[in-house]
XYZ file of C-alpha atoms in Angstrom:
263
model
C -1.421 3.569 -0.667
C -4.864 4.321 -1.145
C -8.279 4.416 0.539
C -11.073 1.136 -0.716
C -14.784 2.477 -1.315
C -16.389 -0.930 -0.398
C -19.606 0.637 -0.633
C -21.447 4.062 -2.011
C -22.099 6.365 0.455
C -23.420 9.871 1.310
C -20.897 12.897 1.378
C -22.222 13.783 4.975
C -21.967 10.201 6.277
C -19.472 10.355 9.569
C -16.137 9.020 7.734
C -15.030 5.395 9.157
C -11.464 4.158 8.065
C -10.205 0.955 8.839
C -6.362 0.308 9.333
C -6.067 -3.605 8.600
C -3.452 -5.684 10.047
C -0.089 -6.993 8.851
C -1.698 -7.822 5.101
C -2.375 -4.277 4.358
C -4.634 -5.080 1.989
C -7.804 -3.899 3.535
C -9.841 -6.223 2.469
C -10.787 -8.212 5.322
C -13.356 -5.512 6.909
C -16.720 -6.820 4.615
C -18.217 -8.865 7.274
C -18.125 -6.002 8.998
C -18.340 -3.072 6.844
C -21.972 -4.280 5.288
C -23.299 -4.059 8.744
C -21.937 -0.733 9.410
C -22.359 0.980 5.926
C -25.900 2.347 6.483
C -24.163 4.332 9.704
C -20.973 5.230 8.082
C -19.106 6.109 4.729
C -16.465 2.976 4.920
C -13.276 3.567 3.719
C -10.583 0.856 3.761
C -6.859 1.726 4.248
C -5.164 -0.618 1.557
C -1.211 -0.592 1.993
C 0.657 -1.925 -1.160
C 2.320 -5.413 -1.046
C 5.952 -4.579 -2.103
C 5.443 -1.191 0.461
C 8.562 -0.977 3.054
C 7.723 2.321 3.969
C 8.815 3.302 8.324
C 6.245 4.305 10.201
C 6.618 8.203 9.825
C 6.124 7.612 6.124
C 3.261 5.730 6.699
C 1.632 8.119 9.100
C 2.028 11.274 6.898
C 0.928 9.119 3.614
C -2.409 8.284 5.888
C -3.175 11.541 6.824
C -2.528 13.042 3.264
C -4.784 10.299 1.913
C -7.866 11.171 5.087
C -7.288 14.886 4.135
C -7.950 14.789 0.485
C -10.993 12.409 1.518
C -12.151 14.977 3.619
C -11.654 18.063 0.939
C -13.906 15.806 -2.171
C -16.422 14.663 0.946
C -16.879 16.638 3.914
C -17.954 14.679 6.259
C -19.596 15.240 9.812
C -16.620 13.107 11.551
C -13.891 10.852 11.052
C -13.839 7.542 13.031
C -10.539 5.189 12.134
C -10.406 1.787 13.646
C -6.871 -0.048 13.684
C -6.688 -4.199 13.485
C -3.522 -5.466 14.807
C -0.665 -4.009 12.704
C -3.397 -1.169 11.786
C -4.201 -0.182 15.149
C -0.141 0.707 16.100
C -0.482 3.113 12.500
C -4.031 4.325 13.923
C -2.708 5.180 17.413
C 0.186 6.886 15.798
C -1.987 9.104 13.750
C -4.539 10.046 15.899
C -1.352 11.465 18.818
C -0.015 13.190 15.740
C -2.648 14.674 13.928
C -5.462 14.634 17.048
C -7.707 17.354 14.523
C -8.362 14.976 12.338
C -9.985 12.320 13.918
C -13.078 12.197 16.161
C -13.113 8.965 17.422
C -11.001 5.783 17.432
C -11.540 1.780 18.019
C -8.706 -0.110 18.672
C -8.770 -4.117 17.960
C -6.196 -6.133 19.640
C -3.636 -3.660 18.973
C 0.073 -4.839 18.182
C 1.850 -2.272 20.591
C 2.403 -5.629 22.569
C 4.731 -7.427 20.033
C 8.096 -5.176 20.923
C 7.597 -6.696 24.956
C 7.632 -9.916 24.199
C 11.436 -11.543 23.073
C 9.937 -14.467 21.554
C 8.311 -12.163 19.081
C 11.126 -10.338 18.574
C 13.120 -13.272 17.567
C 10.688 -14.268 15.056
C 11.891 -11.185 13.143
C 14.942 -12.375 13.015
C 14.233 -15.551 12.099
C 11.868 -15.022 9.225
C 14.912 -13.623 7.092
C 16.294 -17.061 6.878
C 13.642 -19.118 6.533
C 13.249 -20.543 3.252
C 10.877 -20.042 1.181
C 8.588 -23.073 1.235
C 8.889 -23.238 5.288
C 8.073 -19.638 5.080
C 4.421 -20.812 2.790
C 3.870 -23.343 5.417
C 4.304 -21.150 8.463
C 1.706 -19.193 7.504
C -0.889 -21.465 7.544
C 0.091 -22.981 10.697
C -0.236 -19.327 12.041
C -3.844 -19.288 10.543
C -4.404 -21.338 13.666
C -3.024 -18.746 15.779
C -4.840 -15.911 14.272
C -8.863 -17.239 14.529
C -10.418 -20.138 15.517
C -11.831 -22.292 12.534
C -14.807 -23.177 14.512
C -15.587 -19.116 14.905
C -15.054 -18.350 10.798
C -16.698 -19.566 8.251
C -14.609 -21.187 5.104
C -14.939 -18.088 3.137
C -13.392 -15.639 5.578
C -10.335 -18.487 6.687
C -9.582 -18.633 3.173
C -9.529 -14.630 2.661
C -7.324 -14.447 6.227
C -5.109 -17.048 4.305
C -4.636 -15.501 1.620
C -3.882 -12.155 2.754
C -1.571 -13.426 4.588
C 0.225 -15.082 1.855
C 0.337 -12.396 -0.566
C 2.812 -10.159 1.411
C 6.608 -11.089 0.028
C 8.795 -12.730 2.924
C 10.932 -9.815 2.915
C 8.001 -7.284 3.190
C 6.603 -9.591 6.199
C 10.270 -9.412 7.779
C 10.142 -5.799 7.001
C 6.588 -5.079 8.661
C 7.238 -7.128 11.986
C 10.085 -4.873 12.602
C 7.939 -2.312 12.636
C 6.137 -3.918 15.430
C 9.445 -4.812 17.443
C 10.356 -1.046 17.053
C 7.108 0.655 17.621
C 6.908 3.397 20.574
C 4.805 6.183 21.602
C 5.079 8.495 24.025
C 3.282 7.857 27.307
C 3.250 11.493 28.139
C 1.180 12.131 24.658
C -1.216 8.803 25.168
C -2.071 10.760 28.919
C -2.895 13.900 27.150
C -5.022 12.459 24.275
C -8.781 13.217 25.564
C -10.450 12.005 21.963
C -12.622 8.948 23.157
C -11.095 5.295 22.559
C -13.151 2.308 22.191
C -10.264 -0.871 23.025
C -11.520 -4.307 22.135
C -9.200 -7.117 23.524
C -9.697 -10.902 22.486
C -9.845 -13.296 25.379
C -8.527 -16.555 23.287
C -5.822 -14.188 21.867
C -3.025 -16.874 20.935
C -0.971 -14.767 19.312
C -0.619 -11.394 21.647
C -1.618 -10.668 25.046
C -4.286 -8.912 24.345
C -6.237 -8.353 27.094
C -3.227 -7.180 28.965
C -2.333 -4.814 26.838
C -5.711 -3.419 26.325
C -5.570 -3.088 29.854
C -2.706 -1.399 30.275
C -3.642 1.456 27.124
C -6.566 2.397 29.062
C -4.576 3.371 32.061
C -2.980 5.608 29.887
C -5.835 7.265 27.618
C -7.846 9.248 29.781
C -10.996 8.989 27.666
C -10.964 5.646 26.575
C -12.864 2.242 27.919
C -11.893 -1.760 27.288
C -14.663 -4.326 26.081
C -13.216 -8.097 26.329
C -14.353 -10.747 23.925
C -13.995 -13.887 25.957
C -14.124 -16.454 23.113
C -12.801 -14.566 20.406
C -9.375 -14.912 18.589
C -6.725 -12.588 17.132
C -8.552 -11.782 13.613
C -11.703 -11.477 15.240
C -13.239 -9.041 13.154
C -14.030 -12.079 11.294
C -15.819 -14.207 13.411
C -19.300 -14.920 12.106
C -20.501 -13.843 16.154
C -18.536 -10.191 16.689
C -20.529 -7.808 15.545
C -18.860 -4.128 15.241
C -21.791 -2.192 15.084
C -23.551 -3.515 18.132
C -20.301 -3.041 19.595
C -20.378 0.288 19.317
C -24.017 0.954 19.662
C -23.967 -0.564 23.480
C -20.667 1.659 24.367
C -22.269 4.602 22.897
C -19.469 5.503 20.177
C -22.520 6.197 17.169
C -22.849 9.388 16.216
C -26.520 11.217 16.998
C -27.538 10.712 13.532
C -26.600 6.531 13.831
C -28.135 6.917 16.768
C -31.525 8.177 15.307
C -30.877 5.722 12.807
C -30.541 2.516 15.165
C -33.633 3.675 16.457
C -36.055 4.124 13.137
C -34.415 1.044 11.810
């Protein structure tokens, strides 16, 4: 595992991770990290292909990758933001290491998947699918991911091809994960670092909205924005714009703040 430098950046920046989803690959934040990389130092979280690690390994290789970030740049904050797969990891970090992080943003979180038994049986099912049904399913799942009418080519393509690059038995691997991901409502109740939650409206593949709902009833410092026409992947629609996201929820720092102003 490792941490992507999409851009240069300033050692004081305030640090901003992203956790991608399912992929791992981390790089399908660019629509999205040139808009925010005047504001932040980006950092992608990029999870290798053949990686079967559980999700304590994951969590403790995360933290020692954000603490040696922090040690060679010090910067003012850390903000992580988990996609999907990425925001179960990102939740599970920030109620085990709360010291670490600042702030977090949450998009359409995965913490859904183990509540549903369709889902569930998917796991199952992926194991035996062959291998050119399993090549075809994912791009009928494109569909369920994003809307093509909200993505350009480019960014359908990249979606597509992230999602292809994972083995089958890394994919099987990773969604059991999902159906076996808990946390511990007692520690989500005492977790007072502020939450950002955004939940897609057209979310075809989890309920999003519902869940996001039912996170902030548990967070005590943490507020839900809905995107009514926006899909799973939505980070890369060409109209959801992180930044202003942010901005109007007050989640910048004082410096972006100053910054969004002069600018």
């Amino acid at each position: 595992m490792r941490l992507l430098s999409p851009f240069s950046s300033q050692s004081f920046d305030p640090l901003f991770i992203y956790f991608p989803g399912m992929d791992g690959t981390g790089k399908l934040f660019d629509r999205q990290a040139e808009k925010l990389k005047n504001f932040f130092a980006i950092r992608c979280l990029s999870i290798p292909s053949y990686d079967q690690s559980d999700w304590s390994t994951l969590v403790h290789k995360t933290v020692t990758l954000i603490r040696k970030e922090l040690e060679a740049h010090p910067h003012s904050s850390v903000y992580i933001c988990g996609e999907s797969f990425g925001g179960c990891l990102a939740m599970k970090v920030a109620l085990e290491f709360p010291e670490l992080i600042e702030k977090i943003i949450l998009v359409n979180p995965a913490s859904s998947f183990n509540k549903h038994s369709f889902l569930k049986f998917g796991v199952e099912l992926n194991q035996w699918v062959p291998n050119i049904v399993y090549k075809v399913a994912t791009m009928v799942l494109l569909g369920f991911l994003g809307s093509s009418n909200r993505m350009n080519t480019k960014d359908s393509k990249a979606l597509l091809d992230a999602m292809q690059s994972l083995p089958q038995d890394v994919v099987s691997w990773r969604l059991s994960l999902l159906r076996d991901f808990r946390i511990n409502s007692a520690k989500l109740r005492m977790f007072e670092k502020p939450i950002l939650l955004l939940a897609s409206q057209e979310d075809k593949l989890l309920p999003s909205v519902d869940e996001g709902r039912e996170l902030i009833n548990y967070f005590p410092n943490s507020r839900l924005t809905i995107l009514p026409e926006s899909g799973h992947a939505c980070l890369l629609e060409d109209n959801v714009n992180l930044l202003e996201i942010l901005e109007k929820h007050d989640f910048l720092s004082a410096s972006n703040t100053l910054i969004m102003d002069n600018g």
